Amino acid sequence: MSRIVYVNGEYLPEEEAKVSVFDRGFLFADAVYEVTSILDGKILAFDGHAARLQRSLDELQMQNPISTEDLLEVHRELVKRNELKEGMIYLQVSRGNPGDRDFAFPSEDVKPTIVLFTQTANLLNNPKIDIGMKVISVDDQRWARRDIKTTQLLFPSMAKMMAKAAGVDDAWLVEDGHVTEGSSNNAYIVKDGKIITRHLGSEILHGITRAAVLAYAEAAQMQIEERPFTIEEAQNADEAFITSASTFVMPIVEVDGVMLGDGKPGKSAARLREIYLDESRKQAL
């Protein structure tokens, strides 16, 4: 059955959903996005995603075409119309269609384009939860403002393909000798019971799942150190994991061919995943 998608105020069958070829999201990747997870037909961490969306728009001097209240209603309507029980809702806002291609931003009377669609996914029972993921390191060649969640995802896509070609699951990006983050996730190591992850800045995305997991870890009296770490540190860590909206907390068992610990998912990742899912479901909308 065809999905129902949302385009500029209309709910349409996906075959009828269209965006202009002159849209700046298409021509310049002049757009931002968010991905919210759906479990049991409910939306996880909506407030955090809505707040980050507004921040991204503000950083790019882009108008927000929809209020937070209306955006929540659109999410709920898409879940209902598509009978989505488990998966994701993708949201994208671009600077719109000025009618001609021009590097300069168009005038403010050009309305932003907003698109949302659903995607079914097996979030809870991903087989990698039990066996862990393997990663390689790749030089981080993205632009400098990674804290803005833009659709400029070509290099992360290339990093994913490098990982695939190497026969592993993902890539950790490295800049100035230190890990920034994964290709589409935040990265962590655990050493002597301490969770280590890069501090917030323009070098990494301010992950919504990251913020929640660290808050839950602190509440559980787990030690946290926010600082850069090297690939060598990761290879000598007791365990490692990633966080994102679609993976929640996912264990890493190998970095650049070096097995971590006993090569099995670690206890810290398992505990944090359990806490995150329990608390997120309580707060789901």
XYZ file of C-alpha atoms in Angstrom:
285
model
C 0.000 0.000 0.000
C 1.268 3.474 -0.863
C 2.519 5.606 1.993
C 0.888 8.911 2.817
C 3.438 11.721 2.991
C 3.180 15.357 4.021
C 4.293 18.062 1.604
C 3.738 21.766 2.303
C 0.491 21.331 4.205
C -0.964 18.450 2.203
C -1.211 14.729 2.905
C -0.576 12.907 -0.368
C 0.060 9.384 -1.674
C 3.808 9.084 -2.165
C 3.359 8.797 -5.946
C 1.788 12.256 -6.008
C 4.276 13.945 -3.669
C 6.462 16.395 -5.609
C 9.050 19.067 -4.897
C 10.317 21.530 -7.522
C 13.633 20.876 -9.290
C 14.441 24.507 -8.432
C 14.120 23.860 -4.700
C 17.303 24.878 -2.870
C 17.307 21.627 -0.938
C 17.794 19.830 -4.259
C 20.239 22.296 -5.808
C 22.375 23.288 -2.815
C 21.520 20.878 0.038
C 20.222 24.099 1.605
C 18.052 22.162 4.022
C 17.923 20.656 7.486
C 16.334 17.456 8.721
C 15.308 15.436 11.755
C 14.447 11.773 12.280
C 12.139 10.734 15.106
C 11.668 7.127 16.163
C 8.284 5.471 16.554
C 7.734 2.624 19.014
C 4.340 1.109 19.816
C 2.811 3.743 17.539
C 4.165 6.559 19.724
C 6.756 9.280 19.061
C 10.012 9.252 21.004
C 11.846 12.421 22.126
C 9.683 14.756 20.047
C 10.480 17.875 22.093
C 14.221 17.386 21.698
C 13.963 16.939 17.936
C 11.676 19.961 17.562
C 14.090 22.120 19.579
C 17.097 20.979 17.541
C 15.182 21.618 14.315
C 14.576 25.202 15.408
C 18.239 25.623 16.330
C 19.388 24.330 12.929
C 16.986 26.694 11.150
C 18.145 29.637 13.257
C 21.824 28.886 12.565
C 21.100 28.953 8.811
C 18.815 32.009 9.031
C 15.972 29.927 7.632
C 12.295 30.403 8.424
C 10.388 27.718 10.299
C 7.277 26.942 8.235
C 5.380 25.197 11.039
C 4.699 25.638 14.748
C 5.817 22.987 17.226
C 2.188 22.161 18.032
C 1.273 21.701 14.373
C 4.427 19.683 13.752
C 3.450 17.266 16.513
C 0.000 16.920 14.975
C 1.543 16.132 11.575
C 3.690 13.422 13.180
C 0.650 11.909 14.865
C -1.409 12.071 11.682
C 1.303 10.333 9.655
C 1.561 7.582 12.276
C -2.209 7.144 12.119
C -2.612 7.277 8.331
C 0.268 4.885 7.725
C -0.595 2.604 10.657
C 3.035 2.885 11.774
C 3.851 0.819 14.846
C 7.646 0.750 14.696
C 9.938 2.831 12.526
C 10.810 6.433 11.866
C 9.450 9.738 10.622
C 11.815 11.748 8.431
C 11.353 15.535 8.361
C 13.084 17.952 5.993
C 12.843 21.723 5.686
C 14.569 23.518 2.799
C 14.872 27.209 1.998
C 12.318 26.669 -0.760
C 11.922 27.381 -4.454
C 12.935 30.875 -5.569
C 12.376 29.997 -9.243
C 15.987 30.405 -10.366
C 19.307 28.976 -9.272
C 21.349 31.532 -7.331
C 23.994 31.091 -4.640
C 22.578 34.064 -2.721
C 19.688 33.325 -0.375
C 16.286 34.281 -1.796
C 14.125 36.983 -0.233
C 12.120 36.109 2.863
C 8.864 35.969 0.899
C 10.011 32.638 -0.584
C 8.342 29.998 1.580
C 10.389 27.089 2.918
C 9.561 23.605 1.702
C 8.576 21.055 4.346
C 8.340 17.312 3.766
C 7.675 14.442 6.165
C 7.380 10.728 5.488
C 7.318 7.483 7.435
C 9.624 4.513 7.181
C 9.024 1.108 8.737
C 12.068 -0.334 10.528
C 12.943 -3.042 13.025
C 14.324 -0.878 15.811
C 13.897 -3.123 18.831
C 15.181 -6.420 17.470
C 18.110 -5.388 15.315
C 20.320 -8.519 15.188
C 23.416 -6.376 15.810
C 22.264 -5.825 19.377
C 23.328 -9.343 20.303
C 26.569 -9.555 18.323
C 27.699 -5.919 18.196
C 28.920 -3.801 15.307
C 32.340 -3.493 13.708
C 33.756 -0.130 12.602
C 36.718 1.262 10.696
C 38.264 4.712 11.022
C 38.005 7.245 8.187
C 39.403 10.773 7.906
C 36.632 13.255 8.683
C 36.194 15.376 5.538
C 32.846 16.982 6.329
C 32.214 20.714 6.569
C 32.990 22.434 9.872
C 29.418 23.013 11.159
C 28.420 19.471 12.016
C 26.319 20.769 14.916
C 23.758 21.919 12.325
C 21.740 18.924 11.117
C 21.857 19.688 7.397
C 21.175 17.378 4.462
C 24.795 17.688 3.325
C 25.368 13.973 3.815
C 27.529 13.017 0.842
C 30.699 12.329 2.822
C 28.916 10.366 5.558
C 27.395 8.296 2.745
C 30.869 7.754 1.298
C 32.130 6.733 4.749
C 29.294 4.199 5.011
C 30.345 2.772 1.645
C 34.001 2.586 2.744
C 32.835 0.574 5.746
C 30.718 -1.675 3.534
C 33.650 -2.257 1.187
C 35.772 -3.221 4.199
C 33.165 -5.756 5.291
C 32.175 -3.923 8.482
C 29.105 -2.061 9.715
C 30.086 1.586 9.986
C 32.875 4.164 10.092
C 34.141 6.354 12.896
C 35.329 9.724 11.605
C 38.714 10.999 12.764
C 40.009 14.576 12.781
C 43.347 15.752 14.210
C 43.967 12.269 15.552
C 40.716 12.027 17.513
C 37.323 10.489 16.853
C 34.595 13.032 16.176
C 31.603 10.703 15.756
C 30.207 7.897 13.629
C 28.913 8.447 10.114
C 25.373 8.918 11.486
C 25.731 8.527 15.243
C 27.619 9.638 18.337
C 30.547 7.476 19.497
C 31.569 6.288 22.975
C 34.148 4.089 24.647
C 34.133 2.618 28.149
C 37.348 2.190 30.154
C 37.532 1.064 33.790
C 33.815 1.758 34.184
C 34.044 5.314 32.799
C 32.028 6.368 29.731
C 34.116 8.583 27.452
C 32.608 10.592 24.591
C 33.547 13.759 22.745
C 32.334 17.020 24.251
C 29.753 19.135 22.427
C 30.965 21.665 19.871
C 30.734 22.427 16.174
C 32.689 19.233 15.421
C 29.785 16.875 16.207
C 26.021 16.711 16.062
C 24.343 17.449 19.375
C 22.531 14.128 19.468
C 19.102 13.987 21.090
C 19.671 10.352 22.016
C 23.168 11.291 23.246
C 21.755 13.869 25.660
C 19.174 11.435 27.033
C 21.614 8.541 27.410
C 24.170 10.681 29.246
C 21.464 12.018 31.570
C 20.306 8.482 32.329
C 23.899 7.349 32.840
C 24.482 10.159 35.316
C 21.262 9.299 37.166
C 22.481 5.704 37.361
C 25.701 7.035 38.938
C 27.866 5.944 36.017
C 31.053 7.963 35.491
C 31.141 10.181 32.390
C 34.067 12.030 30.827
C 33.376 14.312 27.867
C 36.590 14.642 25.863
C 38.102 13.524 22.556
C 39.552 10.019 22.340
C 41.833 8.347 19.808
C 41.382 5.178 17.787
C 44.169 3.609 19.863
C 42.229 4.407 23.034
C 39.144 2.853 21.498
C 41.055 -0.315 20.607
C 42.253 -0.590 24.202
C 38.843 0.158 25.706
C 36.799 -2.399 27.621
C 33.800 -1.754 25.387
C 32.324 0.814 23.017
C 28.958 1.824 21.650
C 27.094 4.350 19.527
C 23.821 6.218 19.992
C 21.304 7.576 17.499
C 17.548 7.930 17.071
C 17.342 4.764 14.991
C 19.829 2.542 16.872
C 19.192 3.831 20.419
C 22.297 2.348 22.130
C 24.238 -0.086 19.925
C 27.395 -1.962 21.029
C 30.679 -1.850 19.085
C 32.895 -4.925 19.328
C 35.693 -4.179 16.830
C 37.592 -1.040 15.772
C 39.931 -1.175 12.751
C 40.199 -4.941 13.030
C 40.990 -4.973 16.768
C 38.527 -6.840 18.969
C 37.410 -5.004 22.111
C 37.454 -6.955 25.360
C 36.136 -10.468 24.774
C 34.596 -9.469 21.443
C 31.061 -9.457 22.839
C 28.702 -6.524 23.534
C 29.535 -4.874 26.845
C 27.450 -4.576 29.993
C 27.393 -0.759 30.012
C 25.849 -0.574 26.542
C 23.261 -3.203 27.426
C 22.318 -1.419 30.639
C 22.055 1.981 28.976
C 19.940 0.582 26.146
C 17.533 -0.934 28.638
C 17.284 2.283 30.652
C 16.896 4.419 27.526
C 14.084 2.318 26.085
C 12.268 2.112 29.409
C 12.411 5.860 30.044
C 11.704 6.847 26.426
C 8.588 4.724 26.287
C 7.309 6.338 29.493
C 7.707 9.786 27.914
C 6.543 8.913 24.367
C 3.753 11.000 22.846
